CSV table of C-alpha atoms (C1' of nucleotides) in Angstrom, one decimal:
chain,number,residue,atom,x,y,z
A,1,MET,CA,-280.1,167.9,-318.8
A,2,LEU,CA,-280.6,170.9,-316.4
A,3,SER,CA,-277.7,172.6,-315.0
A,4,GLN,CA,-277.2,172.3,-311.1
A,5,THR,CA,-278.3,176.0,-311.1
A,6,ALA,CA,-281.7,175.4,-312.7
A,7,GLU,CA,-282.2,172.4,-310.6
A,8,TYR,CA,-281.6,174.5,-307.3
A,9,ALA,CA,-283.8,177.2,-308.6
A,10,LEU,CA,-286.8,174.9,-309.3
A,11,ARG,CA,-286.3,173.2,-305.8
A,12,ALA,CA,-286.4,176.6,-304.2
A,13,MET,CA,-289.4,177.7,-306.1
A,14,VAL,CA,-291.2,174.6,-305.2
A,15,SER,CA,-290.3,175.0,-301.6
A,16,LEU,CA,-291.5,178.7,-301.7
A,17,ALA,CA,-294.7,177.6,-303.3
A,18,THR,CA,-295.3,175.2,-300.5
A,19,SER,CA,-295.7,178.1,-297.9
A,20,GLY,CA,-298.3,179.6,-300.0
A,21,GLY,CA,-297.1,183.2,-300.7
A,22,GLN,CA,-295.5,183.6,-297.4
A,23,SER,CA,-292.0,184.9,-296.9
A,24,ARG,CA,-289.2,182.4,-296.3
A,25,THR,CA,-285.5,183.3,-295.6
A,26,THR,CA,-282.6,182.0,-297.7
A,27,GLN,CA,-281.6,179.9,-294.8
A,28,GLU,CA,-284.9,178.1,-294.6
A,29,LEU,CA,-285.0,177.6,-298.3
A,30,ALA,CA,-281.6,176.2,-298.3
A,31,ALA,CA,-282.4,173.8,-295.6
A,32,ASP,CA,-285.6,172.7,-297.2
A,33,ALA,CA,-284.3,172.4,-300.8
A,34,HIS,CA,-280.9,171.1,-299.7
A,35,VAL,CA,-279.0,173.8,-301.5
A,36,PRO,CA,-275.7,175.3,-300.4
A,37,LEU,CA,-276.7,178.5,-298.7
A,38,ASP,CA,-274.4,181.0,-300.4
A,39,TYR,CA,-275.0,179.6,-303.7
A,40,LEU,CA,-278.7,179.6,-303.3
A,41,SER,CA,-278.4,183.2,-302.3
A,42,LYS,CA,-277.1,184.1,-305.9
A,43,ILE,CA,-279.8,182.0,-307.4
A,44,LEU,CA,-282.6,183.7,-305.5
A,45,ASN,CA,-281.1,187.1,-306.6
A,46,SER,CA,-281.5,186.0,-310.3
A,47,LEU,CA,-285.0,185.0,-309.6
A,48,ALA,CA,-285.7,188.3,-307.9
A,49,LYS,CA,-284.1,190.2,-310.9
A,50,ALA,CA,-286.3,188.1,-313.2
A,51,GLY,CA,-289.3,189.3,-311.4
A,52,LEU,CA,-290.5,185.9,-310.0
A,53,ILE,CA,-289.9,186.7,-306.4
A,54,THR,CA,-289.2,189.5,-304.2
A,55,GLY,CA,-286.6,190.0,-301.5
A,56,GLN,CA,-287.0,191.8,-298.4
A,57,ARG,CA,-284.0,192.8,-296.4
A,58,GLY,CA,-283.6,193.1,-292.7
A,59,ARG,CA,-285.1,191.3,-289.7
A,60,GLY,CA,-288.1,189.4,-290.6
A,61,GLY,CA,-287.2,189.6,-294.3
A,62,GLY,CA,-287.0,186.9,-296.8
A,63,PHE,CA,-288.4,186.0,-300.2
A,64,HIS,CA,-291.9,185.6,-301.6
A,65,PRO,CA,-293.4,185.0,-305.0
A,66,THR,CA,-294.5,188.0,-306.9
A,67,ALA,CA,-298.0,188.4,-308.5
A,68,ARG,CA,-296.5,187.2,-311.7
A,69,ALA,CA,-295.6,183.9,-310.0
A,70,SER,CA,-299.2,182.6,-310.0
A,71,GLY,CA,-299.4,179.9,-312.6
A,72,LEU,CA,-295.6,179.9,-313.0
A,73,THR,CA,-294.2,177.2,-315.1
A,74,VAL,CA,-291.1,175.1,-314.8
A,75,LEU,CA,-290.0,176.5,-318.1
A,76,GLU,CA,-290.2,180.2,-316.7
A,77,VAL,CA,-288.1,179.3,-313.8
A,78,VAL,CA,-285.5,177.5,-315.8
A,79,SER,CA,-285.4,180.3,-318.3
A,80,ALA,CA,-284.7,182.9,-315.6
A,81,VAL,CA,-281.5,181.3,-314.5
A,82,ASP,CA,-280.3,179.1,-317.3
A,83,PRO,CA,-282.3,179.0,-320.4
A,84,LEU,CA,-282.6,176.0,-322.5
A,85,LYS,CA,-280.6,176.8,-325.6
A,86,ARG,CA,-282.7,175.8,-328.7
A,87,ILE,CA,-280.8,175.2,-331.9
A,88,LYS,CA,-281.9,177.9,-334.3
A,89,THR,CA,-279.0,177.9,-336.7
A,90,CYS,CA,-276.5,175.3,-337.9
A,91,PRO,CA,-273.9,174.7,-335.0
A,92,LEU,CA,-271.3,173.9,-337.8
A,93,GLY,CA,-271.4,177.7,-338.7
A,94,LEU,CA,-272.8,177.0,-342.0
A,95,ALA,CA,-274.8,180.2,-342.5
A,96,ALA,CA,-276.3,178.9,-345.6
A,97,HIS,CA,-278.4,176.6,-343.8
A,98,GLY,CA,-280.4,179.4,-342.2
A,99,THR,CA,-283.5,177.9,-340.4
A,100,ASN,CA,-282.9,174.7,-342.4
A,101,LEU,CA,-281.0,172.3,-339.9
A,102,CYS,CA,-279.2,169.2,-340.7
A,103,PRO,CA,-281.2,166.1,-340.0
A,104,LEU,CA,-279.0,165.6,-336.9
A,105,HIS,CA,-279.6,168.9,-335.4
A,106,ARG,CA,-283.3,168.9,-336.4
A,107,LYS,CA,-283.6,165.9,-334.4
A,108,ILE,CA,-281.8,167.1,-331.4
A,109,ASP,CA,-283.7,170.4,-331.3
A,110,ASP,CA,-286.9,168.4,-331.7
A,111,ALA,CA,-286.1,166.6,-328.5
A,112,MET,CA,-285.4,169.9,-326.8
A,113,GLN,CA,-288.7,171.2,-328.0
A,114,THR,CA,-290.4,168.3,-326.4
A,115,VAL,CA,-288.8,169.1,-323.3
A,116,GLU,CA,-289.7,172.7,-323.6
A,117,VAL,CA,-293.3,171.9,-324.0
A,118,ALA,CA,-293.4,169.6,-321.2
A,119,PHE,CA,-291.8,172.2,-318.9
A,120,ALA,CA,-294.1,175.0,-320.3
A,121,GLY,CA,-297.1,172.9,-319.5
A,122,THR,CA,-296.2,172.2,-315.8
A,123,THR,CA,-296.8,174.8,-313.1
A,124,ILE,CA,-294.7,175.0,-310.1
A,125,GLU,CA,-297.9,174.8,-308.1
A,126,SER,CA,-298.8,171.4,-309.6
A,127,LEU,CA,-295.4,170.2,-308.2
A,128,VAL,CA,-296.1,170.9,-304.6
A,129,GLY,CA,-296.8,168.0,-302.4
A,130,LYS,CA,-295.6,167.9,-298.8
A,131,SER,CA,-292.7,170.1,-299.8
A,132,PHE,CA,-290.6,167.8,-302.2
A,133,CYS,CA,-292.1,164.6,-300.8
A,134,GLU,CA,-295.1,162.4,-301.5
A,135,THR,CA,-294.3,160.2,-298.6
A,136,GLU,CA,-294.0,160.9,-294.9
A,137,GLU,CA,-290.4,159.9,-294.6
A,138,CYS,CA,-289.2,162.9,-296.3
A,139,HIS,CA,-289.0,165.2,-293.4
A,140,ALA,CA,-288.0,162.5,-291.1
A,141,VAL,CA,-284.5,163.0,-292.6
B,1,MET,CA,-279.0,169.6,-323.4
B,2,LEU,CA,-276.1,167.5,-324.9
B,3,SER,CA,-272.6,168.1,-323.9
B,4,GLN,CA,-270.2,169.5,-326.4
B,5,THR,CA,-268.5,166.1,-326.4
B,6,ALA,CA,-271.7,164.3,-327.4
B,7,GLU,CA,-272.5,166.7,-330.1
B,8,TYR,CA,-269.1,166.3,-331.5
B,9,ALA,CA,-269.3,162.5,-331.2
B,10,LEU,CA,-272.7,162.5,-333.2
B,11,ARG,CA,-271.3,164.7,-335.8
B,12,ALA,CA,-268.3,162.4,-336.2
B,13,MET,CA,-270.4,159.3,-336.4
B,14,VAL,CA,-272.8,160.9,-338.9
B,15,SER,CA,-269.7,161.9,-341.0
B,16,LEU,CA,-268.4,158.5,-340.7
B,17,ALA,CA,-271.6,156.9,-341.6
B,18,THR,CA,-271.6,159.1,-344.8
B,19,SER,CA,-268.7,157.3,-346.3
B,20,GLY,CA,-270.4,154.0,-346.0
B,21,GLY,CA,-268.1,151.8,-343.8
B,22,GLN,CA,-264.8,153.2,-345.4
B,23,SER,CA,-262.0,154.5,-343.2
B,24,ARG,CA,-261.6,158.1,-342.7
B,25,THR,CA,-258.8,159.9,-340.8
B,26,THR,CA,-259.2,162.1,-337.7
B,27,GLN,CA,-258.2,165.0,-339.9
B,28,GLU,CA,-260.8,164.4,-342.4
B,29,LEU,CA,-263.6,163.9,-339.8
B,30,ALA,CA,-262.5,167.0,-337.9
B,31,ALA,CA,-262.6,169.1,-341.1
B,32,ASP,CA,-266.0,167.6,-342.1
B,33,ALA,CA,-267.6,167.8,-338.6
B,34,HIS,CA,-266.1,171.0,-337.7
B,35,VAL,CA,-264.5,169.7,-334.5
B,36,PRO,CA,-261.1,170.7,-333.0
B,37,LEU,CA,-258.6,168.1,-334.3
B,38,ASP,CA,-257.1,167.1,-331.0
B,39,TYR,CA,-260.2,167.1,-329.1
B,40,LEU,CA,-261.9,165.0,-331.7
B,41,SER,CA,-259.0,162.6,-331.3
B,42,LYS,CA,-260.0,161.9,-327.7
B,43,ILE,CA,-263.6,161.5,-328.6
B,44,LEU,CA,-262.8,158.9,-331.3
B,45,ASN,CA,-260.8,157.0,-328.8
B,46,SER,CA,-263.7,156.8,-326.5
B,47,LEU,CA,-266.0,155.6,-329.4
B,48,ALA,CA,-263.4,153.1,-330.1
B,49,LYS,CA,-263.1,151.9,-326.7
B,50,ALA,CA,-266.9,151.5,-326.6
B,51,GLY,CA,-266.7,149.3,-329.6
B,52,LEU,CA,-268.5,151.5,-332.1
B,53,ILE,CA,-265.6,152.2,-334.4
B,54,THR,CA,-262.2,150.8,-334.9
B,55,GLY,CA,-259.0,152.8,-335.3
B,56,GLN,CA,-256.2,151.8,-337.6
B,57,ARG,CA,-252.8,153.3,-337.0
B,58,GLY,CA,-250.1,154.2,-339.6
B,59,ARG,CA,-250.2,155.3,-343.1
B,60,GLY,CA,-253.4,154.7,-344.9
B,61,GLY,CA,-255.1,154.3,-341.4
B,62,GLY,CA,-258.2,155.9,-339.9
B,63,PHE,CA,-261.4,155.1,-338.4
B,64,HIS,CA,-264.2,152.9,-339.6
B,65,PRO,CA,-267.5,151.7,-338.0
B,66,THR,CA,-267.5,148.2,-336.5
B,67,ALA,CA,-270.0,145.4,-337.2
B,68,ARG,CA,-271.9,146.6,-334.2
B,69,ALA,CA,-272.4,149.9,-335.7
B,70,SER,CA,-275.1,148.9,-338.1
B,71,GLY,CA,-278.5,150.2,-336.9
B,72,LEU,CA,-276.6,152.3,-334.3
B,73,THR,CA,-278.7,154.8,-332.5
B,74,VAL,CA,-278.1,158.4,-331.3
B,75,LEU,CA,-278.7,157.1,-327.9
B,76,GLU,CA,-275.9,154.5,-328.1
B,77,VAL,CA,-273.4,157.3,-329.4
B,78,VAL,CA,-274.3,159.7,-326.7
B,79,SER,CA,-274.1,156.8,-324.1
B,80,ALA,CA,-270.6,156.0,-325.3
B,81,VAL,CA,-269.2,159.4,-324.4
B,82,ASP,CA,-271.5,161.2,-322.1
B,83,PRO,CA,-274.4,159.2,-320.9
B,84,LEU,CA,-277.8,161.0,-320.1
B,85,LYS,CA,-278.0,160.9,-316.4
B,86,ARG,CA,-281.5,159.7,-315.6
B,87,ILE,CA,-282.8,160.4,-312.1
B,88,LYS,CA,-283.2,157.2,-310.3
B,89,THR,CA,-283.1,158.2,-306.7
B,90,CYS,CA,-283.9,161.5,-304.9
B,91,PRO,CA,-281.4,164.3,-305.6
B,92,LEU,CA,-282.0,165.7,-302.2
B,93,GLY,CA,-280.3,162.7,-300.8
B,94,LEU,CA,-283.5,161.4,-299.1
B,95,ALA,CA,-283.0,157.8,-299.2
B,96,ALA,CA,-286.3,157.1,-297.9
B,97,HIS,CA,-287.8,157.9,-301.3
B,98,GLY,CA,-286.3,155.1,-303.1
B,99,THR,CA,-287.7,154.9,-306.5
B,100,ASN,CA,-290.5,157.1,-305.5
B,101,LEU,CA,-289.3,160.6,-306.8
B,102,CYS,CA,-290.8,163.9,-305.7
B,103,PRO,CA,-293.3,165.4,-308.3
B,104,LEU,CA,-290.5,167.9,-309.5
B,105,HIS,CA,-287.9,165.2,-310.1
B,106,ARG,CA,-290.6,162.8,-311.6
B,107,LYS,CA,-291.4,165.5,-314.1
B,108,ILE,CA,-287.7,166.2,-314.9
B,109,ASP,CA,-287.0,162.6,-315.3
B,110,ASP,CA,-290.1,162.0,-317.5
B,111,ALA,CA,-288.8,164.7,-319.9
B,112,MET,CA,-285.4,162.9,-319.9
B,113,GLN,CA,-287.1,159.6,-320.7
B,114,THR,CA,-288.8,161.4,-323.5
B,115,VAL,CA,-285.4,162.4,-324.9
B,116,GLU,CA,-284.0,159.0,-324.5
B,117,VAL,CA,-286.8,157.3,-326.2
B,118,ALA,CA,-286.5,159.8,-329.1
B,119,PHE,CA,-282.7,159.1,-329.4
B,120,ALA,CA,-283.1,155.4,-329.1
B,121,GLY,CA,-285.5,155.5,-331.9
B,122,THR,CA,-283.2,157.4,-334.1
B,123,THR,CA,-280.5,155.6,-336.0
B,124,ILE,CA,-277.4,157.5,-337.2
B,125,GLU,CA,-277.9,156.1,-340.6
B,126,SER,CA,-281.2,157.8,-340.8
B,127,LEU,CA,-279.5,161.1,-340.2
B,128,VAL,CA,-277.2,160.9,-343.2
B,129,GLY,CA,-277.9,163.1,-346.1
B,130,LYS,CA,-275.1,164.8,-347.9
B,131,SER,CA,-273.0,164.7,-344.8
B,132,PHE,CA,-274.7,167.1,-342.5
B,133,CYS,CA,-276.5,169.0,-345.1
B,134,GLU,CA,-279.9,168.7,-347.0
B,135,THR,CA,-279.0,171.5,-349.2
B,136,GLU,CA,-276.0,172.1,-351.8
B,137,GLU,CA,-274.6,175.1,-350.1
B,138,CYS,CA,-273.1,173.1,-347.2
B,139,HIS,CA,-269.9,172.0,-348.7
B,140,ALA,CA,-269.5,175.2,-350.5
B,141,VAL,CA,-268.5,176.7,-347.2
C,1,DA,C1',-279.3,204.4,-280.8
C,2,DA,C1',-277.7,199.6,-280.5
C,3,DT,C1',-278.5,195.0,-281.7
C,4,DT,C1',-279.9,191.5,-284.5
C,5,DA,C1',-281.6,189.5,-288.7
C,6,DT,C1',-281.5,189.5,-293.2
C,7,DC,C1',-280.6,190.5,-298.3
C,8,DT,C1',-276.9,192.4,-301.8
C,9,DG,C1',-273.1,191.9,-304.1
C,10,DG,C1',-267.9,191.6,-304.8
C,11,DA,C1',-263.9,188.6,-304.6
C,12,DT,C1',-262.1,184.2,-304.9
C,13,DA,C1',-261.5,179.3,-304.9
C,14,DA,C1',-262.6,174.5,-306.3
C,15,DG,C1',-263.8,171.4,-309.9
C,16,DG,C1',-265.4,169.8,-314.3
C,17,DT,C1',-265.6,170.3,-319.3
C,18,DT,C1',-263.3,171.7,-323.3
C,19,DA,C1',-259.2,172.5,-326.0
C,20,DT,C1',-254.2,172.2,-327.1
C,21,DC,C1',-249.6,170.4,-327.3
C,22,DC,C1',-246.5,167.0,-328.1
C,23,DA,C1',-243.9,162.6,-327.6
C,24,DG,C1',-244.5,157.8,-328.5
C,25,DA,C1',-246.4,153.6,-331.1
C,26,DT,C1',-247.4,151.5,-335.4
C,27,DA,C1',-248.2,150.8,-340.0
C,28,DT,C1',-247.4,151.7,-345.0
C,29,DC,C1',-244.6,153.1,-348.9
C,30,DG,C1',-240.6,153.7,-351.5
D,1,DC,C1',-234.3,150.4,-343.8
D,2,DG,C1',-235.8,155.3,-343.9
D,3,DA,C1',-239.4,158.6,-344.5
D,4,DT,C1',-244.0,159.5,-343.8
D,5,DA,C1',-248.8,159.2,-342.1
D,6,DT,C1',-251.6,158.0,-338.6
D,7,DC,C1',-253.5,156.6,-334.2
D,8,DT,C1',-252.5,156.7,-328.7
D,9,DG,C1',-252.1,158.8,-324.7
D,10,DG,C1',-250.0,161.9,-321.2
D,11,DA,C1',-249.4,166.6,-319.6
D,12,DT,C1',-251.2,171.0,-319.4
D,13,DA,C1',-253.9,175.2,-320.2
D,14,DA,C1',-258.2,177.8,-320.8
D,15,DC,C1',-262.6,178.4,-319.7
D,16,DC,C1',-267.2,177.9,-317.3
D,17,DT,C1',-269.9,176.2,-313.6
D,18,DT,C1',-270.4,175.6,-308.9
D,19,DA,C1',-269.3,176.9,-304.2
D,20,DT,C1',-267.6,179.6,-300.5
D,21,DC,C1',-266.2,183.8,-297.9
D,22,DC,C1',-267.2,188.0,-296.2
D,23,DA,C1',-268.0,193.1,-296.0
D,24,DG,C1',-271.8,196.2,-296.8
D,25,DA,C1',-276.6,197.8,-297.0
D,26,DT,C1',-281.2,197.6,-294.9
D,27,DA,C1',-284.9,196.7,-291.9
D,28,DA,C1',-287.1,195.4,-287.5
D,29,DT,C1',-286.9,195.1,-282.5
D,30,DT,C1',-285.6,196.5,-278.0
DNA sequence: AATTATCTGGATAAGGTTATCCAGATATCG
DNA sequence: CGATATCTGGATAACCTTATCCAGATAATT
């Protein structure tokens, strides 16, 4: 459903949100979110370019959420790195259809819309609970 | 959301359902569903192996739905070629979680479940309407 | 200024999905 | 039986996503 990239981006954002606006390095985030360091680096870059976080170079640097990140939703994070592709025109290339999708694609797009709405209604903050964990065992690993 | 393969499989099954149990060749299906011929060939093979359709070789051959295909749902077709991967255990590899997902993954899996339910509640038959089309222009293309 | 920590970004590799090609098996028709 | 139509399935290529490597830029600390 979500690409690996989107999944990683969400984990990183949740992890960042956990430390309440404070800076965290790529290393810390990678360790916490269990994301390959160098790959996460690219993803954080995308999130920075999308304006969701800011990177600070040099010693003591790291990433922190921007002002815009308050009330940030799952959908916004996903959209920043790997947007859900809603079906707007007939995938068969039948231009004649216009906005009038075949029953099949209408159904598929409806499902996507449901997901989109669910993600738009979920803030990153609402997902914060002992980093990723609801139980104690998490950080014992 | 769906892989290309799943999308193609659905188109082919809808197309097949349109001809009401009659055999259609890979060529016909490929043309109708706008799927690359040789790739569709593989997909039909998977659907056959899953028992949703039967292939008949030789002149006059083709594919037709099996008995099991009556009442067939979108979910069953998708599952035959490229199952939705529900989240059952913590993707971070935290075995300690067991069935107890982090808030993030609980949310994502809930969305997937919604999709799954929607697909399970939609039969292929219900999607049949002038092949893929609700309008006349379709087959003019 | 030198050292160290950190992000930035280019190059490249590894792996999976999608697409194509084609030889072989099988069935029908004449 | 020979020709033709069709599925079957292996090999391979094209492409995209994911992952890794590493040199450079920038900032803090000593």
